[in-house]
mmCIF file of C-alpha atoms and ligand atoms in Angstrom:
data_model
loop_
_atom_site.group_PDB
_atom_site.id
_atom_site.type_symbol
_atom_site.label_atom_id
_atom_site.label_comp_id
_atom_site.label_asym_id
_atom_site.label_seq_id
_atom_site.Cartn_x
_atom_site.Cartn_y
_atom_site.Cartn_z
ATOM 1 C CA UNK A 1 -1.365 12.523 14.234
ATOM 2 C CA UNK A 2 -0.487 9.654 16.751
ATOM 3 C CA UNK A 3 -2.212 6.386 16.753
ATOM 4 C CA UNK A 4 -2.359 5.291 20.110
ATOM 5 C CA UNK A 5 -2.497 1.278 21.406
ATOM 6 C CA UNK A 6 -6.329 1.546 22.056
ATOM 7 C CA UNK A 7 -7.071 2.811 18.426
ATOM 8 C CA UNK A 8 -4.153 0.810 16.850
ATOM 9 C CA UNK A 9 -6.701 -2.098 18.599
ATOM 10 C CA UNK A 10 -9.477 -0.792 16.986
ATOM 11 C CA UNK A 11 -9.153 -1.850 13.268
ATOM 12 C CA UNK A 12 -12.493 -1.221 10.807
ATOM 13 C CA UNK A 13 -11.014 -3.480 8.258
ATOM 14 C CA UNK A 14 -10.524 -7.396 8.327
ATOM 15 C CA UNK A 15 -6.899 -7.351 10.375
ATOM 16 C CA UNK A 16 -6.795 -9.129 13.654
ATOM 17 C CA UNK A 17 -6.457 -7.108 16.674
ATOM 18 C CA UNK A 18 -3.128 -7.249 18.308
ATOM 19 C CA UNK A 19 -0.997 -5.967 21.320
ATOM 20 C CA UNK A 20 2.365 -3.836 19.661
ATOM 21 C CA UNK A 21 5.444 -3.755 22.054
ATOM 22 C CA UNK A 22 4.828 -0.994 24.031
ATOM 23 C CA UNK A 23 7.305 1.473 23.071
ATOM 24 C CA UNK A 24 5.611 1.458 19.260
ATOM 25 C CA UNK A 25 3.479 4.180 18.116
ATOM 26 C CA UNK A 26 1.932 4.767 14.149
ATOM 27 C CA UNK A 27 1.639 8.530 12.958
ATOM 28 C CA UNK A 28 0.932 10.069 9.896
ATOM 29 C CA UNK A 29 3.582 11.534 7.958
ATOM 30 C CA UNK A 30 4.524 15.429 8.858
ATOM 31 C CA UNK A 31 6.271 16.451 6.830
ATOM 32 C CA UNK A 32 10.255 16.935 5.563
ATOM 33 C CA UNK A 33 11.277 15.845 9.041
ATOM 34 C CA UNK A 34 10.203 12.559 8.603
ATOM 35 C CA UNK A 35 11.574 11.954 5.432
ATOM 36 C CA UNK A 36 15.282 10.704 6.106
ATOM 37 C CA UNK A 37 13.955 7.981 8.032
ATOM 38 C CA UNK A 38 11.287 6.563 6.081
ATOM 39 C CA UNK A 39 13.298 6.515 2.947
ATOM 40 C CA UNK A 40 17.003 4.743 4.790
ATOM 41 C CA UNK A 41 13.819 2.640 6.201
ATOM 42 C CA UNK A 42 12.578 1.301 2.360
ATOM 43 C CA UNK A 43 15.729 1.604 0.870
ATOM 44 C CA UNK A 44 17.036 -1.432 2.642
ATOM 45 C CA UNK A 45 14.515 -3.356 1.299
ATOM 46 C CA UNK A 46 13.015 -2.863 -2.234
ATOM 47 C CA UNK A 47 14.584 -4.311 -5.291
ATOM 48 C CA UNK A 48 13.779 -1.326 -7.260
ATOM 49 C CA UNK A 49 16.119 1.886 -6.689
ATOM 50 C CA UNK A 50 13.681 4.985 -5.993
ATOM 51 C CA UNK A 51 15.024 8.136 -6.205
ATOM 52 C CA UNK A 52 14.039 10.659 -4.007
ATOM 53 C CA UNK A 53 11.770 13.084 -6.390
ATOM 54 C CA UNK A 54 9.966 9.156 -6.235
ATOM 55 C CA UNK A 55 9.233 9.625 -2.656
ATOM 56 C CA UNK A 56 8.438 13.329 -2.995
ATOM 57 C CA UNK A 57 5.981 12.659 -5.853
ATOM 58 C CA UNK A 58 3.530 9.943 -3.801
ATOM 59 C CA UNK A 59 4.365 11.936 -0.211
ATOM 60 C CA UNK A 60 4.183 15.294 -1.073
ATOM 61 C CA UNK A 61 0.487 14.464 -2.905
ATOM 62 C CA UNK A 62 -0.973 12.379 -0.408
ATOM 63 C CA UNK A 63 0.689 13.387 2.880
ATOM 64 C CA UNK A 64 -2.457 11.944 4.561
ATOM 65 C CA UNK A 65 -1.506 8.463 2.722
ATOM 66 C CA UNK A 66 1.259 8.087 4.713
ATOM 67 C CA UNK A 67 2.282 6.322 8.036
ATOM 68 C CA UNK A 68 4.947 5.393 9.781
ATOM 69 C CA UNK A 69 5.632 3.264 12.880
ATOM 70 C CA UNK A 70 7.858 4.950 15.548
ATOM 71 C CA UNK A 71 10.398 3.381 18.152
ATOM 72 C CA UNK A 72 11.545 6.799 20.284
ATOM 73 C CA UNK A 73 13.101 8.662 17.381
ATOM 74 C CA UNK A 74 13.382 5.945 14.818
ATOM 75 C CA UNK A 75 11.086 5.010 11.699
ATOM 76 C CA UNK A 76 10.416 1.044 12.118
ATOM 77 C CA UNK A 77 7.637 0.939 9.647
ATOM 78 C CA UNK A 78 6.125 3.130 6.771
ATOM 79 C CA UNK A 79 3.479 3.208 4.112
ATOM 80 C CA UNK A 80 3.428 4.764 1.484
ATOM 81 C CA UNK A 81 0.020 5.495 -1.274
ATOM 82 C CA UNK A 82 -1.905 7.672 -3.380
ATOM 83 C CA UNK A 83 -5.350 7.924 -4.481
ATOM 84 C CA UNK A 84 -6.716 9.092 -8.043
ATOM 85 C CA UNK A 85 -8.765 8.195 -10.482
ATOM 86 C CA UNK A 86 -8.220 5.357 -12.746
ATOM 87 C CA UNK A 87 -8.298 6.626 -16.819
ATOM 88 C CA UNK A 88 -10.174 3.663 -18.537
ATOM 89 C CA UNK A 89 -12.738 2.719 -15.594
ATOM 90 C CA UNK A 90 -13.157 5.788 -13.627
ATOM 91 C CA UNK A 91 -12.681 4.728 -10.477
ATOM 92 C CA UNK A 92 -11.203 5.742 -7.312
ATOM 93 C CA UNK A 93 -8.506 3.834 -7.246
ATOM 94 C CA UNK A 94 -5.699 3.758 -4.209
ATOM 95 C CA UNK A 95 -2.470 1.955 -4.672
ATOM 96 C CA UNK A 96 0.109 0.810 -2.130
ATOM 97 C CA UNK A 97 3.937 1.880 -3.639
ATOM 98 C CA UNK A 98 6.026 0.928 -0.800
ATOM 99 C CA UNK A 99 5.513 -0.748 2.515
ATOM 100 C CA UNK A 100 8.587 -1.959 4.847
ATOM 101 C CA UNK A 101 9.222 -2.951 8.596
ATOM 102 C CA UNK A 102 12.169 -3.293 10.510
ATOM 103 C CA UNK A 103 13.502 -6.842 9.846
ATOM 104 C CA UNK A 104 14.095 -7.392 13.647
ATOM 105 C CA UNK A 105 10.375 -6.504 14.218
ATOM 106 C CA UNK A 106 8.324 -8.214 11.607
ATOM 107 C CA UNK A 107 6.183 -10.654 12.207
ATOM 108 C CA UNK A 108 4.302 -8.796 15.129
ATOM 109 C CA UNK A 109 1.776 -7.306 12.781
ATOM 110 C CA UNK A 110 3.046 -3.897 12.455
ATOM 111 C CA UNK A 111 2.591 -4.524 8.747
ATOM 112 C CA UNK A 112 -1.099 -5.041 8.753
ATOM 113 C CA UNK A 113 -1.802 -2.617 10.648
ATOM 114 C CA UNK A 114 0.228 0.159 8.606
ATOM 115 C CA UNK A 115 -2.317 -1.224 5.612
ATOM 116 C CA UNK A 116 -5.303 -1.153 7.682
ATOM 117 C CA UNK A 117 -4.539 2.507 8.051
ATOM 118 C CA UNK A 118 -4.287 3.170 4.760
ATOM 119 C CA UNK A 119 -7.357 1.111 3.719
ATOM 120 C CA UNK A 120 -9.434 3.150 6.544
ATOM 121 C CA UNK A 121 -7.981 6.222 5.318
ATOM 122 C CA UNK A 122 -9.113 5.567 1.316
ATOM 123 C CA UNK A 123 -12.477 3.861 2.531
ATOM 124 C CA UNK A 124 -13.202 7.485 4.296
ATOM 125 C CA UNK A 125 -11.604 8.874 0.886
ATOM 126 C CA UNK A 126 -14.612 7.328 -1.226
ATOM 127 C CA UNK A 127 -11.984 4.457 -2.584
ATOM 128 C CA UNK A 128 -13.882 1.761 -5.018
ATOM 129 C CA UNK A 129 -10.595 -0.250 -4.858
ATOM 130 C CA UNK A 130 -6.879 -0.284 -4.084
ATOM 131 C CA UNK A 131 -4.264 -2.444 -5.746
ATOM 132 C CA UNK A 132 -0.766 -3.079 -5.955
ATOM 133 C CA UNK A 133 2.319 -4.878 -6.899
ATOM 134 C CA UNK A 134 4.409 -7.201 -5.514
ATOM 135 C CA UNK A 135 6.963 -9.792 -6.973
ATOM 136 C CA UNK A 136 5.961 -13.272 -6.902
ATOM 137 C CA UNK A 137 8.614 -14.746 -4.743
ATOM 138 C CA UNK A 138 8.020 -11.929 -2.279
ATOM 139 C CA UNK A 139 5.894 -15.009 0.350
ATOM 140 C CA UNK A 140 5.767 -12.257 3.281
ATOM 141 C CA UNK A 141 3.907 -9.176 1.163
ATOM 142 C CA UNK A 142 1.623 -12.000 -0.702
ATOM 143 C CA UNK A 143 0.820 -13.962 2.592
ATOM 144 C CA UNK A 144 -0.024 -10.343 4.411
ATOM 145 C CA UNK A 145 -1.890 -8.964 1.518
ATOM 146 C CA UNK A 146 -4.187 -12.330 1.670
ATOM 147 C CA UNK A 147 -5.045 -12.423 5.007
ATOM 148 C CA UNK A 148 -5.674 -8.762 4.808
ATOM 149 C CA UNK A 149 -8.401 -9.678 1.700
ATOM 150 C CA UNK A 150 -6.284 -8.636 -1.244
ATOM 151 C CA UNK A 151 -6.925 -11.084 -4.387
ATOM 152 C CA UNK A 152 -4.673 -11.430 -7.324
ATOM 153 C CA UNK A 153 -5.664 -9.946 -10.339
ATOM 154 C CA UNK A 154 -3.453 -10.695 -12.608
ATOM 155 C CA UNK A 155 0.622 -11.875 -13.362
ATOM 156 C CA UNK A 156 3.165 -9.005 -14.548
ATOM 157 C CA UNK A 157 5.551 -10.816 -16.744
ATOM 158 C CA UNK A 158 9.124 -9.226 -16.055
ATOM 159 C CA UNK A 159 8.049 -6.734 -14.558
ATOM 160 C CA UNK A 160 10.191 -5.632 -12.141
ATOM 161 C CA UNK A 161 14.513 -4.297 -13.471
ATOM 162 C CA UNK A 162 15.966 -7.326 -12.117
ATOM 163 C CA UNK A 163 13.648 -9.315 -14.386
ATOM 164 C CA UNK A 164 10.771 -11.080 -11.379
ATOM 165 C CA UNK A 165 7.428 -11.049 -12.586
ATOM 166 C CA UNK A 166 5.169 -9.280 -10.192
ATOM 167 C CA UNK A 167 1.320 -9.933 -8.850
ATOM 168 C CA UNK A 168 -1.246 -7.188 -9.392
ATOM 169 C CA UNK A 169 -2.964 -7.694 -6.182
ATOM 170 C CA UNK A 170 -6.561 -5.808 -5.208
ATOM 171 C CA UNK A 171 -8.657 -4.888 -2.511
ATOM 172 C CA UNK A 172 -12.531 -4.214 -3.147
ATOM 173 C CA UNK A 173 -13.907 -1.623 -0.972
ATOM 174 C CA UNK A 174 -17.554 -1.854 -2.859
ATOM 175 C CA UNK A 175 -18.508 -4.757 -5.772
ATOM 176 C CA UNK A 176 -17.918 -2.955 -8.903
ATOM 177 C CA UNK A 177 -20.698 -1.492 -11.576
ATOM 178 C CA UNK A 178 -21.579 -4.336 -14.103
ATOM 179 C CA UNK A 179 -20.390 -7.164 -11.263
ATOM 180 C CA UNK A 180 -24.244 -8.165 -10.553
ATOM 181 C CA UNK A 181 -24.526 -8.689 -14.700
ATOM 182 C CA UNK A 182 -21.845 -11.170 -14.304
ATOM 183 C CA UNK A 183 -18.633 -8.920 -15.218
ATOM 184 C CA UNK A 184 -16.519 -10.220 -12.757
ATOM 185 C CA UNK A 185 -14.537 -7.988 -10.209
ATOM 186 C CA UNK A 186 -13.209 -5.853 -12.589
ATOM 187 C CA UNK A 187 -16.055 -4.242 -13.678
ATOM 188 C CA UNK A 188 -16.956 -2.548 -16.812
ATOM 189 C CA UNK A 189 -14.498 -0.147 -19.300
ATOM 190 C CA UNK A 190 -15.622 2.697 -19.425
ATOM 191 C CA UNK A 191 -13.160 4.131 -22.342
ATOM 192 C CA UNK A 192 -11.866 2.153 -24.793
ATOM 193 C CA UNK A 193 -8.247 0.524 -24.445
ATOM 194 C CA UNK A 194 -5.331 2.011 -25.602
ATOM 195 C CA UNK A 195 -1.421 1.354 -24.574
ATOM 196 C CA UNK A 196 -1.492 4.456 -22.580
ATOM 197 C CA UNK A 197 -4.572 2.773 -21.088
ATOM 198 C CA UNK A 198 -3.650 -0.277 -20.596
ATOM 199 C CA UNK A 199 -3.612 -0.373 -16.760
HETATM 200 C C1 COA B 1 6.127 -7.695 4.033
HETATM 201 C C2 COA B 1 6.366 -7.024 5.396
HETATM 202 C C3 COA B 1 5.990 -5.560 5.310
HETATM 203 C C4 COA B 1 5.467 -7.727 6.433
HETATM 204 O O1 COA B 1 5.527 -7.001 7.661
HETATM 205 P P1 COA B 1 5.206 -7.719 9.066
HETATM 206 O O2 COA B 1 4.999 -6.661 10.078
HETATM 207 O O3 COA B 1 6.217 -8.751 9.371
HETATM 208 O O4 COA B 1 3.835 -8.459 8.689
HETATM 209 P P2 COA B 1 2.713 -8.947 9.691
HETATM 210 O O5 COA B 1 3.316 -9.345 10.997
HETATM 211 O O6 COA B 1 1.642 -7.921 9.736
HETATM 212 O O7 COA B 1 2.177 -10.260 8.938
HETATM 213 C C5 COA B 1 0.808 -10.468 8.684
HETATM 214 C C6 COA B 1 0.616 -11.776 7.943
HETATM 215 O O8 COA B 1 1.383 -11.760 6.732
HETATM 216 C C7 COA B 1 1.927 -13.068 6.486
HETATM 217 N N1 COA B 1 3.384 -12.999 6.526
HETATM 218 C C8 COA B 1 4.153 -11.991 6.982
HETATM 219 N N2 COA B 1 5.466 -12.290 6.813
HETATM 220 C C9 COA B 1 5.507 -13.519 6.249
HETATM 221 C C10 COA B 1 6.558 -14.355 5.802
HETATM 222 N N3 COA B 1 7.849 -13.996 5.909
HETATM 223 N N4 COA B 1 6.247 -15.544 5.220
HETATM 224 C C11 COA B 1 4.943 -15.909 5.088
HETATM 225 N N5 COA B 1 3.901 -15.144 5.493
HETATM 226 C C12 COA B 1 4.175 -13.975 6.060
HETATM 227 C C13 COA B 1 1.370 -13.960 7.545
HETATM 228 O O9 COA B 1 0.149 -14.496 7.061
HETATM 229 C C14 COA B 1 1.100 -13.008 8.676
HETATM 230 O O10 COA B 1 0.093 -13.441 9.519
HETATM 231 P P3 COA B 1 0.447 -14.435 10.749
HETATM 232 O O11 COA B 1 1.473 -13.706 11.571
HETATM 233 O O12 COA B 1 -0.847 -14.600 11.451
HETATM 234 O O13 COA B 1 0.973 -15.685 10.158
HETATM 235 C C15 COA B 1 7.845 -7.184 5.874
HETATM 236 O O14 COA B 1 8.205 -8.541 5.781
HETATM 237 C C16 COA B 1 8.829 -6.362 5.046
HETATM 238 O O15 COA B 1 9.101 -5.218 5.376
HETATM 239 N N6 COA B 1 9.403 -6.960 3.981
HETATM 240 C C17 COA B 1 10.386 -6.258 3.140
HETATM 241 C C18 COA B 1 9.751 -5.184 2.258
HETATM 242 C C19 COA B 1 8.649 -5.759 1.398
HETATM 243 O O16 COA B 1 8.732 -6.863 0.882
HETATM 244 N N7 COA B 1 7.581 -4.956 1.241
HETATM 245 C C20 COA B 1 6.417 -5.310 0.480
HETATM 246 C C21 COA B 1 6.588 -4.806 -0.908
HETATM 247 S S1 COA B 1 5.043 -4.966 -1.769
#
């Protein structure tokens, strides 16, 4: 599905509205076509080498979790997410695994809006939150992220191969059960912790 100027315009979360240069588009994701060009797209980027059975797992699951900006022919942008339940607190929980423009188009807000599309997308999906990571030093993800609404949650010592500690960062889409009884934005457990748990 193509996302037109008027409805790229037409945001229902928090992002700004903005003109794109006119030969941009955003579409969902296909299907096997499209995947040569998002992944030479993130690979350019991301610290962490994915392979592609990575890409396969989070596309081929949640196709409709996917987007990509287009130039003619050529992937500029791309999202890309999943949706599932969360073990210890039962909640429907997206999460944003890779995001990436075009280095000689950032800065026009093509990145917001590939995450407002996602958010819209999980808000329709019944989402209670969506979170992610991102490594500390990484100013451009962490200053998007913010003005999109995103709060850190918490600090992910060494987290990342090439040793950066990473931000959990997360989105609220609705205040979670127990945060009226003073339990804070995270909510109550419902399980007990475990290490297997422990996100
Ligand atoms: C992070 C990234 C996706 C941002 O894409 P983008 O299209 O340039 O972002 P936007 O134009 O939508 O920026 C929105 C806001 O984010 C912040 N931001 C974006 N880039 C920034 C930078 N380099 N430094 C500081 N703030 C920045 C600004 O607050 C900006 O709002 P403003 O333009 O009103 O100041 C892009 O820089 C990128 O692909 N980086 C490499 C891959 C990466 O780091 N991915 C994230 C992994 S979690």
């Amino acid at each position: 599905m193509a996302y037109p100027a008027e409805a790229a315009n037409a945001p229902e979360t928090s992002a700004p509205s903005t003109s794109f240069p006119s030969d941009i588009r955003f579409e969902q994701y296909r299907d096997e076509r499209d995947m040569p060009g998002i992944v030479s797209l993130i690979d350019k980027d991301l610290s962490e080498p994915y392979s592609v059975f990575t890409y396969r797992y989070f596309i081929n699951n949640w196709p409709d979790l996917c987007f990509m900006t287009m130039q003619g022919d050529r992937c500029v942008g791309a999202i890309i997410c999943k949706l599932d339940v969360h073990r210890c607190r039962k909640t429907h929980r997206g999460y944003i695994a890779m995001l990436a423009v075009e280095k000689e188009l950032r800065g026009q807000r093509i990145g917001s809006k590939l995450v407002q599309l996602c958010l819209d997308r999980m808000r329709q999906l019944n989402a209670d939150e969506c979170v992610l990571e991102t490594e500390v030093t990484n100013l451009g993800a962490l200053g998007l992220y913010r003005s999109m609404g995103f709060v850190k949650e918490k600090r992910l010592h060494k987290y990342y191969l090439n040793g950066n500690d990473a931000f959990r960062l997360k989105y609220l889409f609705k205040l979670p059960e127990g945060f009226h009884a003073g339990m804070g934005c995270l909510g109550q457990l419902v399980e007990s912790w475990t290490p297997e748990t422990k996100e």
